[in-house]
């Protein structure tokens, strides 16, 4: 754990007084960017599992998925509490009654202290906002919004399927209801400028984000992104470039913003690159080293700009 930035684990320790793990669930959702409502191709980095490689099996119940993952996690924790993370595809896209059922089922599990829901900002209509608001009154909840970039040209190129203004509208609605949200940012997107991720992080803070999840763009086999890479449409980032961008983001965001991730999550068997991303510990250590070099920390540059 770093003393130079505020991780979500630091937050958990403060709130729950213990280390909290996450169990990733697949509730059998779809996505409007894949089912033809917006497009069929999806975001160009999306995998067949809808960005949920490590989640449970949607053929079994939510309770069973949680139980199975807890067995798998026994070496790490025997009795510890967990956050149930609805990860695959768009988890506010569907019948509200069904969504209520699966969210409450997860929350009724004795080891679950809260839920995290991954979704798109264009899938937060009034009935779902009402449901989330209701849940938020009694339980610990946050939403995860896949923004990736604030640049609408880059967003079009990656086929995100909604403009930045939709994110701003959604975050306004969430803030009105005191619902926490985490913003996903992808570093190294094709057509993005070097400052793209830093600008995106600053805009997310401005929009009231509770947390930030920084992903490295990695390329998975048999995706459109792999084709683009082979056609030399973009280049993969080096470790040094990635470390510099992450450090800049950390220095430029307020100290109370929770940092949920600073690495990519590629699987060895399907990863095309960057190969260095497989050594997550080295990535984190390199960021730590970079910050330590100049005695830097989260929010440092905001303090200096006052
Ligand atoms: S919004 Fe998520 S699930 Fe849908 S296509 Fe994009 S990455 Fe995939």
mmCIF file of N, CA and C in Angstrom, residues 102-170:
data_model
loop_
_atom_site.group_PDB
_atom_site.id
_atom_site.type_symbol
_atom_site.label_atom_id
_atom_site.label_comp_id
_atom_site.label_asym_id
_atom_site.label_seq_id
_atom_site.Cartn_x
_atom_site.Cartn_y
_atom_site.Cartn_z
ATOM 1 N N UNK A 102 -31.285 -9.040 -8.437
ATOM 2 C CA UNK A 102 -29.886 -9.494 -8.330
ATOM 3 C C UNK A 102 -29.067 -8.615 -7.376
ATOM 4 N N UNK A 103 -29.343 -7.318 -7.368
ATOM 5 C CA UNK A 103 -28.583 -6.444 -6.453
ATOM 6 C C UNK A 103 -28.907 -6.809 -4.997
ATOM 7 N N UNK A 104 -30.219 -6.993 -4.721
ATOM 8 C CA UNK A 104 -30.597 -7.304 -3.337
ATOM 9 C C UNK A 104 -30.145 -8.703 -2.928
ATOM 10 N N UNK A 105 -30.128 -9.609 -3.898
ATOM 11 C CA UNK A 105 -29.632 -10.968 -3.584
ATOM 12 C C UNK A 105 -28.171 -10.886 -3.128
ATOM 13 N N UNK A 106 -27.378 -10.115 -3.853
ATOM 14 C CA UNK A 106 -25.962 -9.973 -3.462
ATOM 15 C C UNK A 106 -25.866 -9.340 -2.078
ATOM 16 N N UNK A 107 -26.665 -8.303 -1.848
ATOM 17 C CA UNK A 107 -26.590 -7.572 -0.576
ATOM 18 C C UNK A 107 -27.072 -8.401 0.614
ATOM 19 N N UNK A 108 -27.861 -9.439 0.324
ATOM 20 C CA UNK A 108 -28.367 -10.257 1.430
ATOM 21 C C UNK A 108 -27.345 -11.322 1.862
ATOM 22 N N UNK A 109 -26.280 -11.460 1.122
ATOM 23 C CA UNK A 109 -25.255 -12.457 1.489
ATOM 24 C C UNK A 109 -24.515 -11.985 2.752
ATOM 25 N N UNK A 110 -24.293 -12.909 3.688
ATOM 26 C CA UNK A 110 -23.732 -12.492 4.993
ATOM 27 C C UNK A 110 -22.321 -11.894 4.900
ATOM 28 N N UNK A 111 -21.600 -12.216 3.861
ATOM 29 C CA UNK A 111 -20.231 -11.671 3.762
ATOM 30 C C UNK A 111 -20.150 -10.385 2.934
ATOM 31 N N UNK A 112 -21.267 -9.973 2.351
ATOM 32 C CA UNK A 112 -21.252 -8.807 1.456
ATOM 33 C C UNK A 112 -21.574 -7.521 2.236
ATOM 34 N N UNK A 113 -20.665 -6.527 2.130
ATOM 35 C CA UNK A 113 -20.906 -5.251 2.833
ATOM 36 C C UNK A 113 -21.383 -4.151 1.885
ATOM 37 N N UNK A 114 -21.385 -4.448 0.588
ATOM 38 C CA UNK A 114 -21.841 -3.434 -0.361
ATOM 39 C C UNK A 114 -21.718 -3.946 -1.782
ATOM 40 N N UNK A 115 -22.236 -3.145 -2.710
ATOM 41 C CA UNK A 115 -22.113 -3.557 -4.117
ATOM 42 C C UNK A 115 -21.514 -2.428 -4.965
ATOM 43 N N UNK A 116 -20.811 -2.866 -6.007
ATOM 44 C CA UNK A 116 -20.295 -1.934 -7.016
ATOM 45 C C UNK A 116 -20.905 -2.373 -8.347
ATOM 46 N N UNK A 117 -21.358 -1.381 -9.125
ATOM 47 C CA UNK A 117 -22.092 -1.701 -10.348
ATOM 48 C C UNK A 117 -21.422 -1.035 -11.543
ATOM 49 N N UNK A 118 -20.901 -1.834 -12.458
ATOM 50 C CA UNK A 118 -20.257 -1.275 -13.651
ATOM 51 C C UNK A 118 -21.316 -0.990 -14.715
ATOM 52 N N UNK A 119 -21.257 0.220 -15.270
ATOM 53 C CA UNK A 119 -22.261 0.553 -16.276
ATOM 54 C C UNK A 119 -21.789 1.671 -17.203
ATOM 55 N N UNK A 120 -22.698 2.071 -18.100
ATOM 56 C CA UNK A 120 -22.451 3.180 -19.022
ATOM 57 C C UNK A 120 -23.302 4.378 -18.568
ATOM 58 N N UNK A 121 -22.823 5.601 -18.747
ATOM 59 C CA UNK A 121 -23.611 6.765 -18.337
ATOM 60 C C UNK A 121 -24.915 6.922 -19.121
ATOM 61 N N UNK A 122 -25.004 6.307 -20.307
ATOM 62 C CA UNK A 122 -26.250 6.442 -21.080
ATOM 63 C C UNK A 122 -27.275 5.368 -20.709
ATOM 64 N N UNK A 123 -27.006 4.630 -19.649
ATOM 65 C CA UNK A 123 -27.959 3.608 -19.195
ATOM 66 C C UNK A 123 -28.400 3.906 -17.763
ATOM 67 N N UNK A 124 -28.667 5.167 -17.505
ATOM 68 C CA UNK A 124 -29.103 5.558 -16.156
ATOM 69 C C UNK A 124 -30.373 6.395 -16.240
ATOM 70 N N UNK A 125 -31.421 5.742 -16.714
ATOM 71 C CA UNK A 125 -32.704 6.452 -16.819
ATOM 72 C C UNK A 125 -33.383 6.541 -15.446
ATOM 73 N N UNK A 126 -34.462 7.320 -15.394
ATOM 74 C CA UNK A 126 -35.143 7.620 -14.131
ATOM 75 C C UNK A 126 -35.477 6.357 -13.290
ATOM 76 N N UNK A 127 -36.119 5.320 -13.863
ATOM 77 C CA UNK A 127 -36.470 4.170 -13.000
ATOM 78 C C UNK A 127 -35.249 3.509 -12.360
ATOM 79 N N UNK A 128 -34.159 3.438 -13.100
ATOM 80 C CA UNK A 128 -32.966 2.806 -12.515
ATOM 81 C C UNK A 128 -32.326 3.738 -11.481
ATOM 82 N N UNK A 129 -32.393 5.049 -11.740
ATOM 83 C CA UNK A 129 -31.866 5.995 -10.745
ATOM 84 C C UNK A 129 -32.657 5.888 -9.447
ATOM 85 N N UNK A 130 -33.959 5.709 -9.586
ATOM 86 C CA UNK A 130 -34.809 5.549 -8.388
ATOM 87 C C UNK A 130 -34.412 4.303 -7.600
ATOM 88 N N UNK A 131 -34.198 3.205 -8.337
ATOM 89 C CA UNK A 131 -33.793 1.961 -7.671
ATOM 90 C C UNK A 131 -32.448 2.149 -6.951
ATOM 91 N N UNK A 132 -31.498 2.751 -7.641
ATOM 92 C CA UNK A 132 -30.176 2.943 -7.048
ATOM 93 C C UNK A 132 -30.260 3.840 -5.816
ATOM 94 N N UNK A 133 -31.108 4.846 -5.922
ATOM 95 C CA UNK A 133 -31.278 5.776 -4.817
ATOM 96 C C UNK A 133 -31.848 5.051 -3.585
ATOM 97 N N UNK A 134 -32.812 4.190 -3.858
ATOM 98 C CA UNK A 134 -33.446 3.389 -2.790
ATOM 99 C C UNK A 134 -32.385 2.497 -2.116
ATOM 100 N N UNK A 135 -31.598 1.813 -2.930
ATOM 101 C CA UNK A 135 -30.567 0.919 -2.391
ATOM 102 C C UNK A 135 -29.525 1.723 -1.616
ATOM 103 N N UNK A 136 -29.167 2.871 -2.179
ATOM 104 C CA UNK A 136 -28.130 3.722 -1.582
ATOM 105 C C UNK A 136 -28.500 4.216 -0.181
ATOM 106 N N UNK A 137 -29.793 4.260 0.098
ATOM 107 C CA UNK A 137 -30.206 4.733 1.431
ATOM 108 C C UNK A 137 -29.889 3.701 2.506
ATOM 109 N N UNK A 138 -29.949 2.429 2.135
ATOM 110 C CA UNK A 138 -29.773 1.376 3.141
ATOM 111 C C UNK A 138 -28.445 0.627 3.065
ATOM 112 N N UNK A 139 -27.782 0.730 1.930
ATOM 113 C CA UNK A 139 -26.572 -0.083 1.743
ATOM 114 C C UNK A 139 -25.426 0.762 1.205
ATOM 115 N N UNK A 140 -24.250 0.143 1.251
ATOM 116 C CA UNK A 140 -23.065 0.787 0.686
ATOM 117 C C UNK A 140 -23.007 0.447 -0.808
ATOM 118 N N UNK A 141 -22.955 1.498 -1.609
ATOM 119 C CA UNK A 141 -23.071 1.303 -3.057
ATOM 120 C C UNK A 141 -22.204 2.305 -3.807
ATOM 121 N N UNK A 142 -21.604 1.848 -4.902
ATOM 122 C CA UNK A 142 -21.060 2.820 -5.848
ATOM 123 C C UNK A 142 -21.237 2.302 -7.271
ATOM 124 N N UNK A 143 -21.211 3.261 -8.203
ATOM 125 C CA UNK A 143 -21.314 2.916 -9.619
ATOM 126 C C UNK A 143 -19.954 3.069 -10.279
ATOM 127 N N UNK A 144 -19.703 2.291 -11.312
ATOM 128 C CA UNK A 144 -18.454 2.441 -12.073
ATOM 129 C C UNK A 144 -18.818 2.842 -13.489
ATOM 130 N N UNK A 145 -18.351 4.012 -13.898
ATOM 131 C CA UNK A 145 -18.701 4.532 -15.217
ATOM 132 C C UNK A 145 -17.502 4.451 -16.165
ATOM 133 N N UNK A 146 -17.731 3.790 -17.293
ATOM 134 C CA UNK A 146 -16.652 3.646 -18.275
ATOM 135 C C UNK A 146 -16.552 4.867 -19.169
ATOM 136 N N UNK A 147 -15.867 5.902 -18.667
ATOM 137 C CA UNK A 147 -15.717 7.119 -19.485
ATOM 138 C C UNK A 147 -14.546 6.952 -20.458
ATOM 139 N N UNK A 148 -13.436 6.553 -19.969
ATOM 140 C CA UNK A 148 -12.181 6.304 -20.720
ATOM 141 C C UNK A 148 -11.509 7.589 -21.184
ATOM 142 N N UNK A 149 -12.245 8.487 -21.827
ATOM 143 C CA UNK A 149 -11.662 9.745 -22.304
ATOM 144 C C UNK A 149 -12.752 10.817 -22.384
ATOM 145 N N UNK A 150 -12.345 12.078 -22.247
ATOM 146 C CA UNK A 150 -13.320 13.163 -22.424
ATOM 147 C C UNK A 150 -13.316 13.669 -23.869
ATOM 148 N N UNK A 151 -12.363 13.208 -24.660
ATOM 149 C CA UNK A 151 -12.230 13.693 -26.043
ATOM 150 C C UNK A 151 -13.227 12.940 -26.940
ATOM 151 N N UNK A 152 -14.217 13.671 -27.446
ATOM 152 C CA UNK A 152 -15.265 13.009 -28.233
ATOM 153 C C UNK A 152 -14.752 12.418 -29.548
ATOM 154 N N UNK A 153 -13.656 12.959 -30.081
ATOM 155 C CA UNK A 153 -13.094 12.364 -31.307
ATOM 156 C C UNK A 153 -12.467 11.004 -31.004
ATOM 157 N N UNK A 154 -11.757 10.948 -29.895
ATOM 158 C CA UNK A 154 -11.167 9.664 -29.483
ATOM 159 C C UNK A 154 -12.300 8.685 -29.149
ATOM 160 N N UNK A 155 -13.320 9.206 -28.457
ATOM 161 C CA UNK A 155 -14.460 8.354 -28.074
ATOM 162 C C UNK A 155 -15.131 7.753 -29.319
ATOM 163 N N UNK A 156 -15.234 8.552 -30.368
ATOM 164 C CA UNK A 156 -15.833 8.047 -31.612
ATOM 165 C C UNK A 156 -14.950 6.963 -32.215
ATOM 166 N N UNK A 157 -13.658 7.214 -32.192
ATOM 167 C CA UNK A 157 -12.723 6.259 -32.781
ATOM 168 C C UNK A 157 -12.774 4.912 -32.043
ATOM 169 N N UNK A 158 -12.923 4.969 -30.733
ATOM 170 C CA UNK A 158 -12.962 3.705 -29.978
ATOM 171 C C UNK A 158 -14.383 3.138 -29.903
ATOM 172 N N UNK A 159 -15.314 3.822 -30.569
ATOM 173 C CA UNK A 159 -16.712 3.377 -30.622
ATOM 174 C C UNK A 159 -17.373 3.260 -29.249
ATOM 175 N N UNK A 160 -17.143 4.300 -28.420
ATOM 176 C CA UNK A 160 -17.743 4.283 -27.083
ATOM 177 C C UNK A 160 -19.259 4.413 -27.158
ATOM 178 N N UNK A 161 -19.713 5.180 -28.126
ATOM 179 C CA UNK A 161 -21.153 5.215 -28.368
ATOM 180 C C UNK A 161 -21.945 6.268 -27.620
ATOM 181 N N UNK A 162 -21.280 7.174 -26.940
ATOM 182 C CA UNK A 162 -21.995 8.311 -26.328
ATOM 183 C C UNK A 162 -21.002 9.479 -26.198
ATOM 184 N N UNK A 163 -21.510 10.713 -26.214
ATOM 185 C CA UNK A 163 -20.623 11.869 -26.065
ATOM 186 C C UNK A 163 -20.322 12.183 -24.602
ATOM 187 N N UNK A 164 -19.309 12.983 -24.377
ATOM 188 C CA UNK A 164 -18.908 13.362 -23.010
ATOM 189 C C UNK A 164 -20.062 14.020 -22.250
ATOM 190 N N UNK A 165 -20.901 14.765 -22.992
ATOM 191 C CA UNK A 165 -22.020 15.461 -22.331
ATOM 192 C C UNK A 165 -22.947 14.457 -21.610
ATOM 193 N N UNK A 166 -23.031 13.239 -22.132
ATOM 194 C CA UNK A 166 -23.879 12.214 -21.483
ATOM 195 C C UNK A 166 -23.304 11.837 -20.116
ATOM 196 N N UNK A 167 -21.988 11.762 -20.044
ATOM 197 C CA UNK A 167 -21.332 11.474 -18.758
ATOM 198 C C UNK A 167 -21.646 12.599 -17.764
ATOM 199 N N UNK A 168 -21.546 13.837 -18.245
ATOM 200 C CA UNK A 168 -21.793 14.982 -17.352
ATOM 201 C C UNK A 168 -23.228 14.977 -16.832
ATOM 202 N N UNK A 169 -24.170 14.638 -17.712
ATOM 203 C CA UNK A 169 -25.578 14.577 -17.331
ATOM 204 C C UNK A 169 -25.793 13.465 -16.284
ATOM 205 N N UNK A 170 -25.212 12.312 -16.559
ATOM 206 C CA UNK A 170 -25.385 11.170 -15.638
ATOM 207 C C UNK A 170 -24.784 11.478 -14.272
#
